[in-house]
Short mmCIF file of C-alpha atoms in Angstrom, two decimals:
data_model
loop_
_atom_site.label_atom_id
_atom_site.label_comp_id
_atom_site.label_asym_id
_atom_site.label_seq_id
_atom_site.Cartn_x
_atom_site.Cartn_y
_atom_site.Cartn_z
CA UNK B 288 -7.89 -8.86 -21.66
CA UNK B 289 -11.28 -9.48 -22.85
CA UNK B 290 -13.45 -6.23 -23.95
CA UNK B 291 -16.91 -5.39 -24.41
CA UNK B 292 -18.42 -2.13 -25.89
CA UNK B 293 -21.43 -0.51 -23.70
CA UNK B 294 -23.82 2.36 -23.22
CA UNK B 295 -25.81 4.47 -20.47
CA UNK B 296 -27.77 7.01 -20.47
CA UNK B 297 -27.74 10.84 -18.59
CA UNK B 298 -30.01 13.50 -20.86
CA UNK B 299 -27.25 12.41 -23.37
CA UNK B 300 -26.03 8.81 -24.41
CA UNK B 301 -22.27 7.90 -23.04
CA UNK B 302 -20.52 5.39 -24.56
CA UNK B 303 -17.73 2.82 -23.37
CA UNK B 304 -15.56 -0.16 -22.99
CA UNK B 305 -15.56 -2.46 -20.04
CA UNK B 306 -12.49 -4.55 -19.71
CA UNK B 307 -12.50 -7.78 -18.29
CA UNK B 308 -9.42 -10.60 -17.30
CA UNK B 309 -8.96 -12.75 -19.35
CA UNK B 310 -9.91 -15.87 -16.98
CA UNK B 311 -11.77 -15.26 -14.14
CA UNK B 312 -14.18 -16.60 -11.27
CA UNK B 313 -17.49 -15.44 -9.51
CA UNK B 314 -18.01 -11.65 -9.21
CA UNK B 315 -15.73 -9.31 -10.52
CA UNK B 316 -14.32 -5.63 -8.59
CA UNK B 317 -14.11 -3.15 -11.21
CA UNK B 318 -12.45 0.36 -11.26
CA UNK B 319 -14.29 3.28 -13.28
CA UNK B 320 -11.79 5.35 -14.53
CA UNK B 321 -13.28 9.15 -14.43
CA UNK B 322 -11.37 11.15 -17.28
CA UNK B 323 -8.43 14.62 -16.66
CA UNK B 324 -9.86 18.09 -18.35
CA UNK B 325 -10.18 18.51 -22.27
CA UNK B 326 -12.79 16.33 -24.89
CA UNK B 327 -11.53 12.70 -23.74
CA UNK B 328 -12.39 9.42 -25.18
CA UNK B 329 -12.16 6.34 -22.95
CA UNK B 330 -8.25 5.48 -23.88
CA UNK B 331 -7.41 9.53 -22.66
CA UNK B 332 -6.93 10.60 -26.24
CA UNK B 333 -7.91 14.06 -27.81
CA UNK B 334 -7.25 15.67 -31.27
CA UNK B 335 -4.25 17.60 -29.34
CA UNK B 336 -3.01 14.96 -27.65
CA UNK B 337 -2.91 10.67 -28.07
CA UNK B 338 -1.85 10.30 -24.65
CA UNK B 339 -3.74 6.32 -23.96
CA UNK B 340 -3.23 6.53 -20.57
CA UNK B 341 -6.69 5.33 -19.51
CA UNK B 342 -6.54 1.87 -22.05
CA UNK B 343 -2.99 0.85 -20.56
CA UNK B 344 -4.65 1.47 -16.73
CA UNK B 345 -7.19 -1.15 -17.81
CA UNK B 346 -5.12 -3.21 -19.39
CA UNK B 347 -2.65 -3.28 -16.11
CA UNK B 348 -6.01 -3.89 -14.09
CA UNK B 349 -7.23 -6.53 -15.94
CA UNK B 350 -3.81 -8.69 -16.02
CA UNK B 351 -4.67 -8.05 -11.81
CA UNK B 352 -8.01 -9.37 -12.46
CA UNK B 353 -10.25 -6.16 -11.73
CA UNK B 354 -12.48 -5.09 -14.58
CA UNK B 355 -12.39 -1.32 -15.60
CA UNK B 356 -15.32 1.05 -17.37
CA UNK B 357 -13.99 3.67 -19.04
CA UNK B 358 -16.00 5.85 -21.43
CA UNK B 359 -16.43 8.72 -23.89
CA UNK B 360 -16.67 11.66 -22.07
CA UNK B 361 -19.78 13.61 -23.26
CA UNK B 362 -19.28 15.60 -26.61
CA UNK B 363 -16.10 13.61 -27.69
CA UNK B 364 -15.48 9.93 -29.51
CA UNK B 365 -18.58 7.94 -29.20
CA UNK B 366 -20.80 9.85 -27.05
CA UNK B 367 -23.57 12.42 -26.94
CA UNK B 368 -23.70 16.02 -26.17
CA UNK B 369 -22.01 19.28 -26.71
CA UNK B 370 -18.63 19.60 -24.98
CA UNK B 371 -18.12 22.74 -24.80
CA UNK B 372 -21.72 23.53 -23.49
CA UNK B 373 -20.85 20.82 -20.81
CA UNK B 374 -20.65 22.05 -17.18
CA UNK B 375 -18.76 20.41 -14.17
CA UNK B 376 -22.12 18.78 -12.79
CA UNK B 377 -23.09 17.30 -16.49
CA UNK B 378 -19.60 15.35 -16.15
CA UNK B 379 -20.22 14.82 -12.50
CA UNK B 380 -23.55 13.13 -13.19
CA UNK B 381 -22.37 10.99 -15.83
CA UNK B 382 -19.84 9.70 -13.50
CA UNK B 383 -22.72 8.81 -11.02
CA UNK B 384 -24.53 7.03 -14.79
CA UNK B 385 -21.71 5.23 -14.98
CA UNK B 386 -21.14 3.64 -11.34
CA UNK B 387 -25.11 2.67 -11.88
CA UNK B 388 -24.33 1.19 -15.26
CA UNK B 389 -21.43 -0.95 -13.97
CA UNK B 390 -23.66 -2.24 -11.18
CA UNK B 391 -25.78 -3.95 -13.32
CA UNK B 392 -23.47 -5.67 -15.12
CA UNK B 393 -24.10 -9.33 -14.60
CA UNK B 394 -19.95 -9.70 -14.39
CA UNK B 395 -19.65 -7.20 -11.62
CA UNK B 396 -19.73 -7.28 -7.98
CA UNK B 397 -22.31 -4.13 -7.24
CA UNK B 398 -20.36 -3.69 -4.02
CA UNK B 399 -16.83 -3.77 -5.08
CA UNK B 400 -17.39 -0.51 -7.79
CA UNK B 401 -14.09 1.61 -7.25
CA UNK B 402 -13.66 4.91 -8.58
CA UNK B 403 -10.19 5.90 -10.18
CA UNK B 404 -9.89 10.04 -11.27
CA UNK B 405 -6.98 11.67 -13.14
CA UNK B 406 -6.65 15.68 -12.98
CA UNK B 407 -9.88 16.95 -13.30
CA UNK B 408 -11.22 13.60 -11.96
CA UNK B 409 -9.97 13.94 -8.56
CA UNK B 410 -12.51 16.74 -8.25
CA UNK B 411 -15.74 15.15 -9.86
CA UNK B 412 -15.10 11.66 -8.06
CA UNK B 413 -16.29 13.42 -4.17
CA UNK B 414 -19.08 14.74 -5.83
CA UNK B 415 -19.57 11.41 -7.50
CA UNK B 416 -18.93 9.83 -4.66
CA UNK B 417 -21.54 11.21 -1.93
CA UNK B 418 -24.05 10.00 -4.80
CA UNK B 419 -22.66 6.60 -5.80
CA UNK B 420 -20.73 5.25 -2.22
CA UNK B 421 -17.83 4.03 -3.85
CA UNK B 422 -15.82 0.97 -2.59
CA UNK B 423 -12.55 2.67 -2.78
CA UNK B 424 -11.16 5.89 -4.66
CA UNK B 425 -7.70 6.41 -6.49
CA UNK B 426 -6.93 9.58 -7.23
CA UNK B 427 -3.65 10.06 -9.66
CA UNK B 428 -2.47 14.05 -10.37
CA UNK B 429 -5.71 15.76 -8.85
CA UNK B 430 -5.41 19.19 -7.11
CA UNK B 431 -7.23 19.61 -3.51
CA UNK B 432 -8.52 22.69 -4.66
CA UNK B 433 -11.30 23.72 -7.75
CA UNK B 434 -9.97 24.24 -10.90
CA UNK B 435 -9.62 28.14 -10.57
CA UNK B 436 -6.30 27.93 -8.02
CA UNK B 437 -4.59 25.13 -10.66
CA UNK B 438 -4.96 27.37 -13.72
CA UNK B 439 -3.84 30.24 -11.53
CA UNK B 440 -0.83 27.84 -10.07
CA UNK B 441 0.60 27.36 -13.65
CA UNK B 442 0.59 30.77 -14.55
CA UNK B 443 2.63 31.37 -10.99
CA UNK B 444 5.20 28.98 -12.79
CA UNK B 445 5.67 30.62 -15.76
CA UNK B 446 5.78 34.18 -14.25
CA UNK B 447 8.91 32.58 -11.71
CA UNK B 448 10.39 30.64 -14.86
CA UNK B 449 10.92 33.84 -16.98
CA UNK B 450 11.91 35.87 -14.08
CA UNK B 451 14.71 33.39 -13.67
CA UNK B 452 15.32 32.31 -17.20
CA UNK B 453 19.24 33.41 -18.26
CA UNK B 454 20.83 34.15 -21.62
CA UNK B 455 18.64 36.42 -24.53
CA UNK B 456 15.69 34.32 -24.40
CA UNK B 457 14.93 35.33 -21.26
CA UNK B 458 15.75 39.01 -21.92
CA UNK B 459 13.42 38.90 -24.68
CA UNK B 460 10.51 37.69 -22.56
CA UNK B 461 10.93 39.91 -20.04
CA UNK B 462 11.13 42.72 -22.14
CA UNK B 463 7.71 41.52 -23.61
CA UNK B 464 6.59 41.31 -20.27
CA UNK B 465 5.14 37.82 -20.45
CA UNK B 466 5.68 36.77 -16.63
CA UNK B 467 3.33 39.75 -16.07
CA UNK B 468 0.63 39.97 -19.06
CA UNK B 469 -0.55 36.14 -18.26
CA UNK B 470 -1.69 36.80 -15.05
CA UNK B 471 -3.64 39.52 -16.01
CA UNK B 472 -5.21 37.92 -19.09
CA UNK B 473 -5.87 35.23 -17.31
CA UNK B 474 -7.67 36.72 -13.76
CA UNK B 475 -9.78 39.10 -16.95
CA UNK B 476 -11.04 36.13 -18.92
CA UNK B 477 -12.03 34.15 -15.62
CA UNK B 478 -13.69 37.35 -14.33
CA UNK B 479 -15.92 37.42 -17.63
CA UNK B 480 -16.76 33.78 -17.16
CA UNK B 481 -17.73 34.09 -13.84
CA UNK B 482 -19.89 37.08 -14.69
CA UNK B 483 -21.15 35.48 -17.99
CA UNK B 484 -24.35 33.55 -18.03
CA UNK B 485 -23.35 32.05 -21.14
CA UNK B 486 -22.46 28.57 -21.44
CA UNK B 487 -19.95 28.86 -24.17
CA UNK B 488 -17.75 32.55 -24.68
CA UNK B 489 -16.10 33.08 -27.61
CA UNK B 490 -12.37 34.99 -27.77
CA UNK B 491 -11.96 35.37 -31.40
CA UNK B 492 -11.90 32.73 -33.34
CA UNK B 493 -11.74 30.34 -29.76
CA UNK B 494 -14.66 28.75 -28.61
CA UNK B 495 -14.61 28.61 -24.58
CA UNK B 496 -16.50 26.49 -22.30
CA UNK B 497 -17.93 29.21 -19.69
CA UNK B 498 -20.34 27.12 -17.67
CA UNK B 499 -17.78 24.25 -17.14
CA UNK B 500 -14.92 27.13 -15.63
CA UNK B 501 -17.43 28.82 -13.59
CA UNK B 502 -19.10 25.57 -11.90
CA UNK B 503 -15.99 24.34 -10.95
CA UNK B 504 -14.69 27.84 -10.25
CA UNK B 505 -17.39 28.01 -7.51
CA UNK B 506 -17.18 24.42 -6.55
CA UNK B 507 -15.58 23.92 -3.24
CA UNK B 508 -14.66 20.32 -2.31
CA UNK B 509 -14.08 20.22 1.68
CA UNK B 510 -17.54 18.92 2.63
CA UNK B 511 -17.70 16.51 0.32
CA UNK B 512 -14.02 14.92 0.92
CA UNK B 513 -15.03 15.08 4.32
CA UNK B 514 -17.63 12.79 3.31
CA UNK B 515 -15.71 9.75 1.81
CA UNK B 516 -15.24 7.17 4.41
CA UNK B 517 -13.86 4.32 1.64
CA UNK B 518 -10.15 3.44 1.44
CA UNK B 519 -8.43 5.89 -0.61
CA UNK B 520 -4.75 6.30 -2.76
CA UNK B 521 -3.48 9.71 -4.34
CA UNK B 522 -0.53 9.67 -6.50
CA UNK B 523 1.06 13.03 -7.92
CA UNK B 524 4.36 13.41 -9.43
CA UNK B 525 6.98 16.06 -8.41
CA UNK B 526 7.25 17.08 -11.67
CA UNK B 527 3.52 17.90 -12.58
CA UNK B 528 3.13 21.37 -13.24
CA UNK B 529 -0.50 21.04 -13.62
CA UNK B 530 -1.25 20.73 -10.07
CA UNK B 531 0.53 21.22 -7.39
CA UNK B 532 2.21 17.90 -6.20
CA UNK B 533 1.69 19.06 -2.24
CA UNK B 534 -1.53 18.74 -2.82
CA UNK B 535 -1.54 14.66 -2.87
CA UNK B 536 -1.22 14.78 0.80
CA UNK B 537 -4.15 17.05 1.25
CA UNK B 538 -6.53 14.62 -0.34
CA UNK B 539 -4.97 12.50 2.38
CA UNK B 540 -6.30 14.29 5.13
CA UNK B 541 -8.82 15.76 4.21
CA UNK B 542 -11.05 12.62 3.64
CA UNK B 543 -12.07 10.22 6.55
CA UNK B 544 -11.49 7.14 5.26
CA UNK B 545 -8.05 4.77 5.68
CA UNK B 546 -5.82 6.79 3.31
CA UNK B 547 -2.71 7.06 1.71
CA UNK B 548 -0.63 9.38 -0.34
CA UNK B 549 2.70 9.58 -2.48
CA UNK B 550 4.77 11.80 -4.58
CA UNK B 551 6.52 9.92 -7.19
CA UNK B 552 9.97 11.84 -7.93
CA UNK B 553 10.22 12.23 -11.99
CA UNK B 554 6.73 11.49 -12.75
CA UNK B 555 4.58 14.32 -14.92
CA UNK B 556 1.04 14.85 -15.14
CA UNK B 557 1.00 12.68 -18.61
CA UNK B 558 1.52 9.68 -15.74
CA UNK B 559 4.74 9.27 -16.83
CA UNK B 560 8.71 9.70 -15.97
CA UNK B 561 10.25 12.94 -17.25
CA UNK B 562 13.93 12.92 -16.93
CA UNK B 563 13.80 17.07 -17.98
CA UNK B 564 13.45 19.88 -15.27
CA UNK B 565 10.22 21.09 -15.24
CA UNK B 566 9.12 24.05 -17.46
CA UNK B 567 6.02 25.55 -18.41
CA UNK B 568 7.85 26.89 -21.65
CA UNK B 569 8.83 23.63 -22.69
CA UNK B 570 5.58 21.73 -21.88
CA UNK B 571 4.91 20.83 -25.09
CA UNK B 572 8.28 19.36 -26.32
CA UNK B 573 8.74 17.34 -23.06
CA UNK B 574 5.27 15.81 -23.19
CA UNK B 575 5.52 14.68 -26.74
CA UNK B 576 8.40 12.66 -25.47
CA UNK B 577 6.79 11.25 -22.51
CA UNK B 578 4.26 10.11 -24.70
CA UNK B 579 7.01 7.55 -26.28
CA UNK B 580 7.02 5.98 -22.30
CA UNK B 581 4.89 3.72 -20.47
CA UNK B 582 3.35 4.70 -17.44
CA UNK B 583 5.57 5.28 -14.14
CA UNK B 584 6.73 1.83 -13.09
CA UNK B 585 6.75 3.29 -9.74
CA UNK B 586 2.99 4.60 -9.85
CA UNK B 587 1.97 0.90 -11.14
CA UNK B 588 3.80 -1.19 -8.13
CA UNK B 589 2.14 1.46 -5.57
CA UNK B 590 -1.29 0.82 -7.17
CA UNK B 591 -0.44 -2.81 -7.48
CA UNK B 592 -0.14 -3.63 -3.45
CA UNK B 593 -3.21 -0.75 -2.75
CA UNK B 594 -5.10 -3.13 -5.30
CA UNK B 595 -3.67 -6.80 -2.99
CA UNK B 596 -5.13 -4.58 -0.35
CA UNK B 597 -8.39 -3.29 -0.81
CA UNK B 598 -10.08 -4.56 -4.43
CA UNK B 599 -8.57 -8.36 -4.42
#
């Protein structure tokens, strides 16, 4: 594929990469790809976590012959702005920047623009969306729901994994009472940032972004996937434990455009297989191996024939 760096502007300056085939004719469809949770550059890398998803999605949409935008989400790699003094709407109105941005591109068909959100960006694209009027939306591990009820959903799966965990490990955690201390710390520090004003708390020697957990805390997305009229995809794995994988079929029917929906049996939140059981404990272990893999074959051929379908 052919690449080009670019640049657009909100109150802060967001920087990019637009892919393009590497032969192609007349107008191009391309697919804005609207970043998961956590200071993301364009490929989906952060200083925790190289995880490149979003460069080999352009890459596998370019060898289709769709051009992608991804970018620098604000306050990480290239671009402007404070991350954590970012709120929900900041990254919601970059998103709307961006669809602008890639309408102007002399390459681009302005009416074939498709929107494409992982985790957190299956919540900003309706918002997005009743702004920009999107051609079609993909939405890969998003939860129906705001932010709030997925934090609070993998805290439910650690509390049920130690309750059922065998041998001394699990003795030990019970007897620290971790499957009951998480919620609590949890529903506290979400009850300060909701009261807060501040946009960024600090716990210690942690820096927390306030105003981006409270806008989405209060955020409620019904009226505005009730809105979306375009074609539409979800994909969730059944073993994400970051959302919950039911969920995929909500998008589904919630929105009022032709849409379709699939749980893909092994495949994580990371986009990829995972041959482990899922854990909440383990997290960390099994996605630094699922990092080693390429994305789910099975996610790919799906978004292959939705792409024949609607972007071609």
């Amino acid at each position: 594929m052919k690449e080009r760096e670019v640049e657009f502007n909100t109150d802060v300056k967001i920087k990019g990469t637009v892919s393009f085939p590497k032969e192609s004719e007349g107008k191009l469809p391309l697919v804005i790809i609207i970043h998961g949770s956590g200071p993301v550059d364009r490929d989906g890398n952060a200083k925790v976590m190289q995880m490149n998803a979003y460069k080999m999605l352009a890459e596998f949409f370019a060898s289709a012959g769709v051009a992608v935008l991804r970018y620098d989400k604000r306050g990480a790699g290239g671009s402007g702005g404070d991350f954590y003094r970012t709120g929900m709407w900041d990254l919601v109105n970059d998103g709307i920047a961006a669809v602008k941005a890639a309408r102007d591109l002399p390459e681009i068909d302005p009416e074939r623009i498709f929107l494409l959100g992982h985790s957190e960006g299956c919540t900003l694209i309706p918002p997005i969306n009743k702004k920009a009027e999107a051609a079609g939306i993909i939405l890969l591990a998003g939860h129906a729901e705001n932010v709030r009820n997925a934090s609070e959903l993998q805290v439910k799966l650690l509390e049920e994994e130690v309750k059922e965990m065998k041998g001394v490990n699990g003795v030990i955690l019970r007897a620290l009472k971790v499957h009951k201390t998480a919620a609590s710390k949890q529903k506290k520090l979400f009850d300060e940032m909701i009261e807060s004003e501040e946009a960024v708390m600090k716990k210690g020697f942690t820096k927390i972004n306030a105003k981006w957990a409270r806008e989405h805390f209060q955020y409620n997305m019904e009226e505005d996937l009730a809105a979306i009229t375009c074609p539409v995809l979800a994909i969730t794995g059944k073993k994400d434990v970051q959302v919950d994988p039911v969920h995929v079929h909500l998008f589904a029917e919630k929105v009022n455009g032709p849409a379709e929906s699939y749980n893909i049996p092994n495949m994580n939140h990371l986009l990829r297989d995972q041959e482990e059981e899922t854990s909440m404990l383990k997290l960390k272990s099994i996605y630094k191996k699922s990092l080693l893999k390429p994305l789910s074959a099975e996610m790919l051929d799906i978004i292959e024939e939705w792409t024949k379908k609607y972007i071609l």
